[in-house]
Amino acid sequence: MAPHALLIPLPAQGHINPMMQLAWKLVSHGFLITFLNSDSTHNRIHKANTLNSFFDNIRMISAPFEFPPLDSLEGIENRIESLIKGLGPSVIDKVIQEINAREEENKVTCIIADVWMCFGLQAVATLHELPLAAFHTALVSLFAIRYFSAHLVSLGILHSDGIPKEDKKTKYLPCMPALHSGDLPWLWAGEYMFRKGIRMGEEIKDIKWVLFNSFIEIEAPVVETLSKEVGVYPIGPLIPPEFLIDSRTSTKVLPSFRKTDTDCLQWLDKQCAHSVIYISFGSTGILSEKQLEELALGLEATQRPFLWVVRSDLMKGSEANLPVGFLEQVRDRGCIVSWAPQLEVLSHPSIACFVTHCGWNSVQESITMGVPMLCWPYFADQFLNRAYVVDVWKLGLPLNANSQGIIKQGEIVKGVEILQESEQGLEIREEAKKLKIIARDAVKDGGSSWNNFNLFVTAMKRQPNE
Ligand code: UDP
């Protein structure tokens, strides 16, 4: 009987992608996968992608629950609560019962759920006598700062609602880089997110396997500290193996919510090596009209080729409104798409640097492809990720906003020029080359993530009575 894992992602692009990459990896180790979404997320993925293109041995199923993907942050508190109920323990229990009743030969043998989907799930796993693993799609450091945040309250560093007492750059945990007080990952959604993070830590503490899409080498002190409390298993970067050998194409399709524009790859083929600026704000980044204008004018002023992902909802309130004459001005050196095949793009030899919102997947993909970054975070863990990129790994530069919160065109031009032309830029590019190798080594035979993944797979393949 093949091991059969039930995978439960959080329905957000930055969570579904690494969960699917985990699914591929498990399939290559002989697993059968059931990948569970809400109805609306499932339908949206199938609308944007060719049906049956995911992989043999991966069954995409949905629970009868209307929950549109989390690509807008409006009303996040109510939406997360309704998700935790709508795809909560009783629904998962029913899904397992239905699969097991249908599949005499392929009953579910383990559950792997996004950390956001683990609330109350241990009881269901125990009921069905299944091992449960939690999957954290971002840095271990993000989990660690949430985990220890109640302690920071007791030390008097944070108020009881998670707001820092002092407005200054602080080393909140001795094992982590200093963060500005405004950079703490829960502040964007207030006390709700702070309390939820603490609850998550309590819940996950009792789960034996917590898999992280990160690798030990980039945050070893945090892994060491948190491992004393929680079963920490970094298994990343979860990038399909074909991209790790620079073949740059894959037969696998990520379950994106939007149609991918692959024509930009032919456009990239025509550009010079290390010349193109790639700009993307992930699945949820939003710019004001003024900010969009400054970015467009900044790109125009660089005089360099660029590939820019302008999602239909990139601008707050309406379709992205590019400055008059901009498209005409950049016609010969600009390529604009609504959704890019990002892994193919980042691994393309024409790419010089990545202007990124610092979503963890984007950062890790950039590290694995050796691409230096210009950091433009706007919420959640993106500031923490920037601190690592800029201060710890030295793989990029921050793009700084002015007193009105706008990143001006001159700042963009300056960032690109430093990266491309200066001694400091050369050092950053050298660091990017080194970390690319370390990232790839982590998932190679005998690497740190390879070891963790094999420990996990071996344990999941063991029959309950062995
Ligand atoms: N992505 C993509 N095409 C795009 C923009 C993003 O395929 O045009 C992918 C990207 O490769 C990453 C995910 O979408 O895997 C975004 O995740 P991330 O954590 O970077 O940001 P989020 O969307 O969660 O803010």
Coordinates of C-alpha atoms and ligand atoms in Angstrom, one line a residue:
M1 CA 0.0 0.0 0.0
A2 CA 1.5 3.4 -1.0
P3 CA 1.7 6.1 1.7
H4 CA -1.1 8.5 1.1
A5 CA -0.7 12.1 2.4
L6 CA -3.7 14.5 2.8
L7 CA -2.3 18.0 2.2
I8 CA -4.2 21.0 3.5
P9 CA -2.8 24.3 2.3
L10 CA -3.9 27.8 3.3
P11 CA -5.6 29.1 0.2
A12 CA -3.2 31.9 -0.6
Q13 CA -0.8 31.8 -3.5
G14 CA 2.3 32.1 -1.4
H15 CA 1.1 29.0 0.7
I16 CA -0.3 26.9 -2.1
N17 CA 2.8 27.0 -4.3
P18 CA 5.2 25.6 -1.7
M19 CA 2.6 23.0 -0.6
M20 CA 2.4 21.8 -4.2
Q21 CA 6.2 21.7 -4.4
L22 CA 6.1 19.6 -1.2
A23 CA 3.5 17.4 -2.9
W24 CA 5.8 16.8 -6.0
K25 CA 8.7 15.9 -3.7
L26 CA 6.5 13.4 -1.8
V27 CA 5.3 11.9 -5.1
S28 CA 8.9 11.3 -6.1
H29 CA 9.3 9.3 -2.9
G30 CA 6.3 7.1 -3.8
F31 CA 3.5 8.9 -2.0
L32 CA 0.0 9.4 -3.3
I33 CA -1.3 12.9 -2.6
T34 CA -4.7 14.3 -2.0
F35 CA -4.5 18.1 -2.2
L36 CA -7.5 19.7 -0.5
N37 CA -8.9 23.2 -1.2
S38 CA -12.1 25.1 -0.7
D39 CA -14.5 24.9 -3.7
S40 CA -13.8 28.4 -4.9
T41 CA -10.0 28.2 -4.7
H42 CA -10.1 24.8 -6.4
N43 CA -12.3 26.2 -9.3
R44 CA -10.1 29.3 -9.6
I45 CA -6.9 27.2 -10.0
H46 CA -8.6 25.0 -12.6
K47 CA -9.8 28.0 -14.5
A48 CA -6.3 29.5 -14.7
N49 CA -4.4 26.3 -15.5
T50 CA -4.8 23.4 -17.9
L51 CA -6.7 20.6 -16.2
N52 CA -4.7 17.5 -15.3
S53 CA -1.4 19.4 -15.6
F54 CA -0.3 19.1 -12.0
F55 CA 1.2 15.6 -11.7
D56 CA 0.2 12.0 -11.7
N57 CA -0.6 10.8 -8.2
I58 CA -1.8 14.2 -7.1
R59 CA -5.5 14.4 -6.6
M60 CA -6.9 17.9 -6.4
I61 CA -10.1 17.8 -4.4
S62 CA -12.3 20.4 -2.8
A63 CA -14.5 20.7 0.2
P64 CA -18.0 22.2 -0.3
F65 CA -17.0 25.6 1.2
E66 CA -17.0 28.9 -0.6
F67 CA -13.7 30.6 0.3
P68 CA -12.1 32.8 -2.4
P69 CA -8.3 32.7 -2.4
L70 CA -6.6 35.2 0.0
D71 CA -5.3 37.6 -2.6
S72 CA -6.9 40.6 -0.9
L73 CA -6.3 41.5 2.6
E74 CA -9.6 43.2 3.2
G75 CA -11.3 41.9 6.4
I76 CA -8.5 39.4 7.0
E77 CA -9.6 38.7 10.6
N78 CA -13.1 37.5 9.7
R79 CA -11.9 35.6 6.6
I80 CA -9.2 33.7 8.5
E81 CA -11.8 32.8 11.2
S82 CA -14.3 31.6 8.6
L83 CA -11.6 29.6 6.9
I84 CA -10.5 27.9 10.1
K85 CA -14.2 26.9 10.6
G86 CA -15.0 26.1 7.0
L87 CA -12.0 23.8 6.5
G88 CA -11.8 23.0 10.2
P89 CA -11.4 19.7 12.1
S90 CA -15.0 18.4 11.5
V91 CA -14.7 18.9 7.7
I92 CA -11.3 17.2 7.6
D93 CA -12.7 14.3 9.6
K94 CA -15.5 13.9 7.0
V95 CA -13.0 14.2 4.1
I96 CA -10.8 11.4 5.6
Q97 CA -13.9 9.2 6.2
E98 CA -15.0 9.6 2.6
I99 CA -11.6 8.9 1.1
N100 CA -11.1 5.8 3.4
A101 CA -14.6 4.5 2.6
R102 CA -13.9 4.8 -1.2
E103 CA -10.3 3.6 -1.2
E104 CA -9.8 0.2 0.3
E105 CA -6.2 0.1 -1.0
N106 CA -5.3 3.7 -0.6
K107 CA -6.5 4.9 2.8
V108 CA -5.0 8.2 4.1
T109 CA -1.8 7.4 6.0
C110 CA -0.8 10.9 7.1
I111 CA -1.9 14.6 7.2
I112 CA 0.3 17.6 6.4
A113 CA -1.4 20.9 7.1
D114 CA -0.3 24.5 6.7
V115 CA 0.3 25.9 10.2
W116 CA -2.7 28.1 9.7
M117 CA -4.9 25.0 9.1
C118 CA -3.7 23.1 12.2
F119 CA -6.0 24.6 14.8
G120 CA -7.8 21.6 16.4
L121 CA -6.5 19.1 13.9
Q122 CA -4.5 17.0 16.2
A123 CA -7.7 15.6 17.7
V124 CA -8.8 14.4 14.2
A125 CA -5.4 12.9 13.5
T126 CA -5.5 11.0 16.8
L127 CA -9.1 9.8 16.1
H128 CA -7.9 8.3 12.8
E129 CA -4.6 7.2 14.2
L130 CA -2.7 9.2 11.7
P131 CA 0.5 11.2 12.1
L132 CA 0.0 14.9 11.7
A133 CA 2.8 17.3 10.4
A134 CA 2.5 21.1 10.3
F135 CA 4.0 22.9 7.3
H136 CA 5.3 26.5 7.8
T137 CA 5.9 28.1 4.4
A138 CA 8.2 30.9 5.5
L139 CA 11.4 31.4 7.6
V140 CA 11.8 29.6 10.9
S141 CA 12.5 33.1 12.3
L142 CA 8.9 34.1 11.6
F143 CA 7.6 31.2 13.6
A144 CA 10.1 31.8 16.4
I145 CA 9.2 35.5 16.9
R146 CA 5.6 34.5 17.1
Y147 CA 6.4 31.6 19.4
F148 CA 8.4 33.8 21.8
S149 CA 6.1 36.9 21.6
A150 CA 4.2 36.1 24.9
H151 CA 7.7 35.9 26.5
L152 CA 8.5 39.4 25.1
V153 CA 5.3 40.7 26.8
S154 CA 6.4 39.1 30.1
L155 CA 9.8 40.8 29.7
G156 CA 8.1 44.2 29.3
I157 CA 9.4 44.6 25.7
L158 CA 5.9 44.4 24.1
H159 CA 2.6 45.7 25.4
S160 CA 0.0 42.9 25.9
D161 CA -1.5 43.7 22.5
G162 CA 1.8 43.1 20.8
I163 CA 2.8 46.7 20.2
P164 CA 6.5 47.3 21.1
K165 CA 7.0 49.6 24.1
E166 CA 9.9 51.5 22.5
D167 CA 10.0 52.8 19.0
K168 CA 13.6 51.8 18.0
K169 CA 15.6 49.1 16.3
T170 CA 15.7 46.2 18.7
K171 CA 17.2 42.7 18.9
Y172 CA 13.9 41.1 20.0
L173 CA 15.5 37.6 20.2
P174 CA 19.2 37.1 20.8
C175 CA 19.3 34.6 17.9
M176 CA 17.8 37.0 15.3
P177 CA 18.8 40.2 13.6
A178 CA 17.6 43.5 15.0
L179 CA 14.2 44.7 13.7
H180 CA 12.7 48.2 13.6
S181 CA 9.8 48.3 16.0
G182 CA 7.4 48.7 13.1
D183 CA 8.7 45.6 11.4
L184 CA 7.2 43.0 13.7
P185 CA 5.1 40.6 11.6
W186 CA 1.8 40.9 13.3
L187 CA 1.5 44.7 13.5
W188 CA -0.3 45.0 10.1
A189 CA -3.4 43.2 11.4
G190 CA -3.2 44.4 15.0
E191 CA -3.9 42.4 18.2
Y192 CA -5.9 39.7 16.3
M193 CA -2.8 38.6 14.4
F194 CA -0.6 38.8 17.5
R195 CA -2.9 36.6 19.6
K196 CA -3.4 34.2 16.7
G197 CA 0.4 33.8 16.4
I198 CA 0.7 32.9 20.1
R199 CA -2.2 30.4 19.8
M200 CA -0.5 28.9 16.8
G201 CA 2.7 28.4 18.8
E202 CA 0.8 26.6 21.5
E203 CA -1.0 24.4 19.0
I204 CA 2.1 23.5 17.0
K205 CA 4.2 22.8 20.1
D206 CA 2.5 19.4 20.4
I207 CA 2.9 18.4 16.8
K208 CA 6.0 16.2 16.3
W209 CA 7.0 17.3 12.8
V210 CA 7.0 21.0 11.9
L211 CA 8.4 21.3 8.3
F212 CA 9.7 24.6 7.2
N213 CA 10.3 25.8 3.6
S214 CA 13.7 27.2 4.7
F215 CA 17.2 25.7 5.2
I216 CA 19.3 25.6 8.3
E217 CA 22.3 27.4 6.9
I218 CA 20.5 30.7 6.5
E219 CA 19.1 30.9 10.1
A220 CA 21.1 28.4 12.1
P221 CA 21.0 30.3 15.5
V222 CA 17.2 30.5 15.3
V223 CA 16.8 26.8 14.3
E224 CA 19.0 25.9 17.3
T225 CA 17.0 28.0 19.7
L226 CA 13.5 26.9 18.5
S227 CA 14.5 23.2 18.3
K228 CA 14.7 23.2 22.1
E229 CA 10.9 23.8 22.1
V230 CA 9.4 22.5 18.8
G231 CA 10.2 19.7 16.3
V232 CA 11.8 22.0 13.7
Y233 CA 12.6 20.4 10.3
P234 CA 13.7 22.8 7.6
I235 CA 13.3 21.0 4.2
G236 CA 13.7 23.9 1.7
P237 CA 14.2 25.3 -0.7
L238 CA 11.3 23.5 -2.2
I239 CA 12.2 24.3 -5.7
P240 CA 11.6 21.6 -8.5
P241 CA 14.9 19.8 -9.1
E242 CA 15.0 20.8 -12.8
F243 CA 15.6 24.4 -11.7
L244 CA 18.4 23.4 -9.5
I245 CA 20.4 22.1 -12.4
D246 CA 19.7 25.3 -14.4
S247 CA 17.6 23.4 -17.0
R248 CA 15.1 26.3 -16.6
T249 CA 12.0 24.4 -17.8
S250 CA 9.6 22.2 -16.0
T251 CA 6.7 20.0 -17.1
K252 CA 5.1 20.8 -13.7
V253 CA 2.6 23.6 -13.4
L254 CA 2.2 25.5 -10.1
P255 CA -1.4 26.0 -9.1
S256 CA -1.5 29.7 -9.8
F257 CA -4.7 31.7 -9.4
R258 CA -4.0 33.7 -12.6
K259 CA -3.2 32.8 -16.2
T260 CA 0.6 32.8 -16.6
D261 CA 2.0 34.9 -19.5
T262 CA 4.9 32.8 -20.8
D263 CA 5.7 35.0 -23.9
C264 CA 8.0 37.0 -21.7
L265 CA 10.4 34.1 -21.7
Q266 CA 11.0 34.6 -25.5
W267 CA 11.4 38.3 -24.8
L268 CA 14.0 37.5 -22.1
D269 CA 15.9 35.3 -24.6
K270 CA 16.5 38.4 -26.7
Q271 CA 18.1 40.5 -23.9
C272 CA 21.7 40.6 -22.9
A273 CA 23.0 38.5 -20.0
H274 CA 22.5 40.1 -16.5
S275 CA 20.7 43.1 -17.9
V276 CA 17.0 42.9 -17.0
I277 CA 15.4 44.3 -13.9
Y278 CA 12.5 42.0 -12.8
I279 CA 9.8 43.7 -10.7
S280 CA 7.0 41.8 -8.9
F281 CA 4.9 42.4 -5.8
G282 CA 3.7 38.8 -5.4
S283 CA 0.0 38.0 -5.3
T284 CA -1.2 40.7 -2.9
G285 CA 1.1 43.7 -3.2
I286 CA -0.8 47.0 -3.8
L287 CA 0.6 50.4 -4.9
S288 CA -1.1 53.8 -4.8
E289 CA -1.5 55.7 -8.0
K290 CA 1.4 58.0 -7.0
Q291 CA 3.6 55.1 -6.1
L292 CA 2.9 53.3 -9.4
E293 CA 3.8 56.5 -11.3
E294 CA 7.1 56.9 -9.4
L295 CA 8.0 53.2 -10.1
A296 CA 7.2 53.6 -13.8
L297 CA 9.2 56.8 -14.1
G298 CA 12.1 55.2 -12.1
L299 CA 12.2 52.2 -14.5
E300 CA 12.1 54.6 -17.5
A301 CA 15.0 56.6 -16.0
T302 CA 17.2 53.5 -15.5
Q303 CA 17.5 53.2 -19.3
R304 CA 17.7 49.5 -18.7
P305 CA 15.5 46.6 -19.9
F306 CA 12.8 45.5 -17.4
L307 CA 10.2 42.8 -17.0
W308 CA 7.4 44.1 -14.7
V309 CA 4.4 42.1 -13.3
V310 CA 1.5 44.5 -13.3
R311 CA -1.4 42.4 -11.9
S312 CA -4.9 43.7 -12.8
D313 CA -5.3 44.5 -9.1
L314 CA -1.8 46.0 -8.5
M315 CA -3.2 49.5 -8.1
K316 CA -5.5 50.3 -5.2
G317 CA -9.1 50.8 -6.3
S318 CA -8.8 50.4 -10.1
E319 CA -6.9 48.9 -13.0
A320 CA -3.2 49.9 -13.0
N321 CA -3.0 53.4 -14.5
L322 CA 0.5 53.8 -16.1
P323 CA 1.7 57.4 -16.7
V324 CA 0.8 58.9 -20.1
G325 CA 3.4 58.2 -22.7
F326 CA 5.2 55.6 -20.5
L327 CA 4.5 52.6 -22.7
E328 CA 5.6 54.5 -25.8
Q329 CA 8.9 55.6 -24.1
V330 CA 9.8 52.1 -22.9
R331 CA 8.5 50.1 -25.9
D332 CA 11.9 48.8 -26.9
R333 CA 13.1 47.7 -23.6
G334 CA 10.1 47.1 -21.3
C335 CA 8.0 43.9 -21.0
I336 CA 4.8 44.1 -18.9
V337 CA 2.9 40.9 -18.0
S338 CA -0.1 40.3 -15.7
W339 CA 1.5 37.1 -14.1
A340 CA 4.9 35.8 -14.9
P341 CA 6.3 32.2 -14.8
Q342 CA 8.5 33.4 -11.9
L343 CA 10.8 30.5 -11.5
E344 CA 11.6 30.4 -15.2
V345 CA 12.1 34.2 -15.1
L346 CA 14.5 34.2 -12.1
S347 CA 16.5 31.4 -13.5
H348 CA 16.9 33.1 -16.9
P349 CA 20.5 34.4 -17.6
S350 CA 19.2 37.8 -18.7
I351 CA 18.0 38.7 -15.2
A352 CA 20.2 41.2 -13.3
C353 CA 18.2 41.9 -10.2
F354 CA 14.8 41.5 -8.6
V355 CA 12.7 44.4 -7.2
T356 CA 10.7 42.4 -4.7
H357 CA 8.1 42.8 -2.1
C358 CA 10.1 40.2 -0.1
G359 CA 7.4 37.6 0.1
W360 CA 9.2 34.5 1.4
N361 CA 8.8 32.4 -1.7
S362 CA 10.1 35.2 -3.9
V363 CA 13.1 35.8 -1.7
Q364 CA 13.9 32.1 -1.5
E365 CA 13.4 31.6 -5.2
S366 CA 15.8 34.6 -5.8
I367 CA 18.4 33.1 -3.4
T368 CA 18.2 29.7 -5.1
M369 CA 18.7 31.3 -8.6
G370 CA 21.5 33.6 -7.3
V371 CA 19.6 36.9 -8.1
P372 CA 20.4 40.0 -6.0
M373 CA 17.4 41.9 -4.6
L374 CA 16.1 45.4 -4.2
C375 CA 13.7 45.1 -1.2
W376 CA 10.3 46.8 -1.1
P377 CA 8.4 45.1 1.7
Y378 CA 4.9 46.3 2.7
F379 CA 3.4 43.9 5.2
A380 CA 3.6 40.8 7.5
D381 CA 6.9 38.9 7.4
Q382 CA 8.2 40.9 4.5
F383 CA 10.1 43.3 6.8
L384 CA 11.7 40.4 8.6
N385 CA 12.7 38.9 5.3
R386 CA 14.2 42.2 4.2
A387 CA 16.3 42.3 7.5
Y388 CA 17.8 39.0 6.6
V389 CA 18.4 39.8 2.9
V390 CA 20.0 43.2 3.6
D391 CA 21.6 42.9 7.1
V392 CA 22.4 39.2 7.5
W393 CA 22.9 37.6 4.1
K394 CA 23.9 40.8 2.3
L395 CA 22.1 39.8 -0.9
G396 CA 20.4 43.1 -1.6
L397 CA 19.6 46.7 -0.7
P398 CA 16.6 48.3 0.8
L399 CA 14.5 50.8 -1.2
N400 CA 13.7 53.6 1.2
A401 CA 10.4 55.6 1.2
N402 CA 10.4 59.3 1.7
S403 CA 8.5 61.0 4.6
Q404 CA 5.2 60.6 2.6
G405 CA 5.8 56.9 2.4
I406 CA 6.7 57.0 -1.3
I407 CA 9.7 55.3 -2.9
K408 CA 10.7 57.9 -5.4
Q409 CA 12.0 57.3 -8.9
G410 CA 15.5 58.5 -7.9
E411 CA 15.7 55.8 -5.2
I412 CA 14.9 53.1 -7.7
V413 CA 17.5 54.4 -10.2
K414 CA 20.1 54.6 -7.3
G415 CA 19.4 51.1 -6.1
V416 CA 19.8 49.6 -9.6
E417 CA 23.0 51.5 -10.2
I418 CA 24.6 50.5 -7.0
L419 CA 23.7 46.9 -7.6
Q420 CA 24.9 46.9 -11.2
E421 CA 27.8 49.3 -11.2
S422 CA 29.4 49.8 -7.8
E423 CA 31.9 47.9 -5.6
Q424 CA 29.2 47.3 -3.1
G425 CA 27.0 45.9 -5.9
L426 CA 29.8 43.5 -6.9
E427 CA 30.1 42.3 -3.3
I428 CA 26.3 41.7 -3.2
R429 CA 26.4 39.8 -6.5
E430 CA 29.3 37.6 -5.1
E431 CA 27.3 36.8 -2.0
A432 CA 24.3 35.9 -4.1
K433 CA 26.5 33.4 -6.0
K434 CA 27.7 31.9 -2.8
L435 CA 24.3 31.5 -1.2
K436 CA 22.9 30.0 -4.4
I437 CA 25.3 27.1 -4.0
I438 CA 24.6 26.8 -0.2
A439 CA 20.8 26.7 -0.9
R440 CA 21.2 24.0 -3.6
D441 CA 23.6 22.0 -1.5
A442 CA 21.0 21.9 1.3
V443 CA 18.6 19.8 -0.8
K444 CA 21.3 17.6 -2.5
D445 CA 22.0 14.1 -1.2
G446 CA 23.4 14.4 2.3
G447 CA 22.5 18.1 2.6
S448 CA 20.7 19.5 5.8
S449 CA 17.3 19.7 4.2
W450 CA 17.7 16.4 2.4
N451 CA 18.5 14.7 5.7
N452 CA 15.4 16.3 7.4
F453 CA 13.2 15.3 4.5
N454 CA 14.4 11.7 4.5
L455 CA 13.8 11.4 8.3
F456 CA 10.3 12.7 7.7
V457 CA 9.5 10.4 4.8
T458 CA 10.9 7.4 6.5
A459 CA 8.7 8.1 9.6
M460 CA 5.6 8.7 7.4
K461 CA 6.2 5.4 5.5
R462 CA 6.3 3.4 8.7
Q463 CA 3.1 1.6 9.5
P464 CA 1.5 2.6 12.8
N465 CA 2.2 -0.8 14.4
E466 CA 5.9 -1.0 13.2
Ligands
UDP1 N1 4.6 34.3 -8.6 C1 4.5 33.9 -9.9 N2 4.3 34.9 -10.9 C2 4.2 36.2 -10.6 C3 4.3 36.6 -9.2 C4 4.5 35.6 -8.3 O1 4.6 32.7 -10.3 O2 4.0 37.0 -11.5 C5 4.8 33.3 -7.6 C6 6.1 33.3 -7.0 O3 7.0 32.6 -7.7 C7 5.9 32.8 -5.6 C8 4.4 33.2 -5.3 O4 3.8 33.5 -6.6 O5 6.0 31.4 -5.6 C9 4.3 34.4 -4.4 O6 4.7 34.1 -3.1 P1 5.4 35.1 -2.2 O7 5.7 34.5 -0.9 O8 6.7 35.6 -2.9 O9 4.5 36.3 -2.1 P2 2.9 36.5 -1.7 O10 2.1 36.4 -2.9 O11 2.6 35.4 -0.7 O12 2.9 37.8 -1.1

